[in-house]
């Protein structure tokens, strides 16, 4: 099922940031979000993932189909790598964690507590969670932060495999992942400032 966004308007802290967004994300496809810092990419991903309501517009095809990976890795530091993946697998229906361990080269770290991992290892584990959700739409906010070159390649391979299985991905990133993907620049959709009813009122 295609994720379809129609005339979407979103806000951050009650202030409109993007408006008039229209796009479709079909199975097997990736879409890269671009735009300057503060343009609304994170707010858009959070809205599509159902973490906050839109101001206006329609989001179709998202219900219980999105796995979201934001700036936080979503890990329990006192649990091992294996236990963290098993926890998330149980939340989403008990999928096998072995492919996730393999995809992000976490096998040698399987029994290490997440709190004792490096920043890059934590990010790899956070991204590995996507593989145990079974959800077809991945929403990723700057997923390569803290990753070295080899880990970025692991991530790109995981996305390609996901797309090859009929999944889709919406990724906010400033780097070239080497993926076959369309690009959506959110800059042209920045919301216009609300008109003031009484522009002199603040000074009276």
C-alpha atoms as one frame of an Amber mdcrd trajectory, in Angstrom:
protein
   0.000   0.000   0.000   1.283   3.444  -0.929   1.737   6.110   1.742  -0.066
   9.188   0.386   0.229  12.701   1.801  -2.222  15.333   0.592  -2.102  19.079
   1.316  -0.380  18.459   4.655   0.342  21.293   7.088   2.366  20.730  10.261
   3.500  22.748  13.262   6.289  22.694  15.846   5.445  24.107  19.273   2.178
  25.450  17.887   3.960  27.416  15.138   3.286  26.317  11.526   6.473  25.147
   9.797   5.378  23.389   6.582   2.227  23.572   4.478   0.876  22.306   1.163
   2.904  19.079   1.163   1.832  16.478  -1.397   3.740  13.272  -2.123   3.367
   9.508  -2.406   5.742   6.790  -1.223   5.120   3.495  -2.990   6.291   0.027
  -1.912   9.863  -0.633  -2.961  10.741   3.065  -3.107  12.820   5.452  -0.997
  12.340   9.195  -0.589  15.118  11.446   0.755  14.097  14.533   2.728  16.337
  17.553   2.280  16.263  21.058   3.666  18.201  23.341   6.025  18.306  22.767
   9.775  15.047  23.833  11.362  13.088  23.561   8.118  10.679  20.978   9.536
  12.065  17.586   8.478  11.921  16.097  11.985   8.468  17.555  12.580   7.267
  16.034   9.314   8.583  12.580  10.214   7.067  12.754  13.710   3.717  13.779
  12.238   3.713  10.977   9.679   4.659   8.504  12.410   1.611   9.552  14.430
   3.571  11.183  17.268   1.811  14.525  16.789  -1.282  15.632  14.872  -1.124
  17.593  11.612  -2.641  21.053  11.323  -4.392  20.123   8.090  -4.352  17.639
   5.251  -4.539  13.864   4.928  -2.124  11.002   5.595  -3.302   7.719   4.078
  -1.726   4.277   4.259   0.236   4.869   7.485  -1.871   3.067  10.085   0.260
   0.561  12.070   2.680   0.313   9.147   5.441   2.739  10.210   8.645   2.077
  12.149  10.214   5.364  13.270  13.869   5.897  14.189  14.526   9.389  15.515
  17.487  11.066  17.183  17.189   8.806  20.228  18.364   5.223  19.766  15.498
   3.879  21.900  17.691   1.523  23.934  17.545   0.223  27.489  21.123   0.647
  28.789  20.926  -2.120  31.400  19.868  -4.706  28.809  22.259  -6.477  26.469
  22.233  -6.033  22.711  20.319  -9.303  22.401  17.852  -8.385  25.136  17.164
  -4.990  23.553  16.354  -6.583  20.199  14.261  -9.299  21.846  12.314  -6.607
  23.713  11.483  -4.738  20.504  10.766  -7.973  18.646   8.233  -8.900  21.351
   6.614  -5.458  21.141   6.083  -5.910  17.403   5.150  -9.579  17.327   8.150
 -11.723  18.152  10.279 -11.767  15.005  13.675 -13.501  14.749  16.493 -11.142
  15.789  19.320 -13.013  14.005  18.963 -11.086  10.704  19.133  -7.791  12.629
  22.305  -8.865  14.451  23.894  -9.919  11.162  22.859  -6.850   9.166  24.596
  -4.470  11.585  27.520  -6.713  12.626  26.321  -6.920  16.228  27.022 -10.612
  16.794  30.258 -10.042  18.736  28.454  -7.474  20.907  25.369  -9.603  21.520
  25.898 -10.001  25.278  27.245  -6.504  25.966  25.003  -4.072  27.827  23.764
  -1.263  25.607  25.011   1.269  28.150  28.573   0.075  27.520  28.470   0.513
  23.747  30.148   3.330  21.844  27.992   5.993  20.198  28.343   4.306  16.816
  27.528   0.872  18.219  24.436   2.267  19.933  23.304   3.795  16.661  23.790
   0.473  14.859  21.711  -1.263  17.518  19.051   1.443  17.320  18.804   0.977
  13.567  18.784  -2.821  13.902  15.491  -2.419  15.770  13.871  -1.586  12.439
  14.463  -5.104  11.172  12.526  -6.743  14.013   9.414  -4.581  13.721   8.070
  -6.212  10.569   6.693  -2.832   9.529   6.906  -1.944   5.850   7.468   1.828
   6.083  10.657   3.099   7.692  10.818   6.740   8.855  14.432   7.700   9.560
  15.695  10.988  10.985  19.429  11.521  10.312  20.091   7.777  10.723  23.826
   7.935   9.981  24.774  10.182  12.919  27.757   8.620  14.780  28.240   5.951
  12.105  31.627   5.360  10.456  31.947   4.639   6.741  31.558   0.874   7.117
  28.455   1.257   9.293  26.912   3.707   6.809  27.381   1.035   4.143  25.683
  -1.536   6.425  22.761   0.799   6.854  22.458   1.477   3.131  22.536  -2.275
   2.454  19.790  -2.822   5.039  17.632  -0.194   3.346  18.212  -1.748  -0.078
  17.221  -5.169   1.260  14.098  -3.644   2.835  13.127  -1.997  -0.442  13.798
  -5.222  -2.314  11.288  -6.977  -0.068   8.592  -4.438  -0.917   9.206  -2.051
   1.948   9.646   1.701   1.637  11.724   4.343   3.408  11.499   8.074   4.073
  14.917   9.326   5.166  15.994  12.767   6.365  19.717  12.954   5.631  22.348
  15.306   4.219  24.679  12.571   2.989  24.611  10.497  -0.176  23.697   6.928
   0.763  24.086   5.622  -2.764  20.422   4.651  -2.875  18.146   4.895  -5.874
  15.715   7.405  -4.426  13.713  10.517  -5.186  14.465  13.716  -3.267  11.912
  15.938  -1.552  13.244  19.377  -0.598  10.954  20.761   2.111  12.236  24.322
   1.623   9.532  25.396  -0.869   6.848  24.218   1.563   7.812  26.394   4.512
   4.725  27.935   6.054   3.990  31.585   5.466   3.993  33.781   8.604   0.513
  34.312   9.978  -0.847  37.797   9.159  -1.176  40.210  12.036  -4.659  41.615
  12.612  -3.227  44.695  14.277   0.469  45.158  13.460   0.721  48.145  15.839
  -0.983  46.380  18.730   2.241  45.164  20.360   3.431  48.740  20.688   0.271
  50.267  22.170
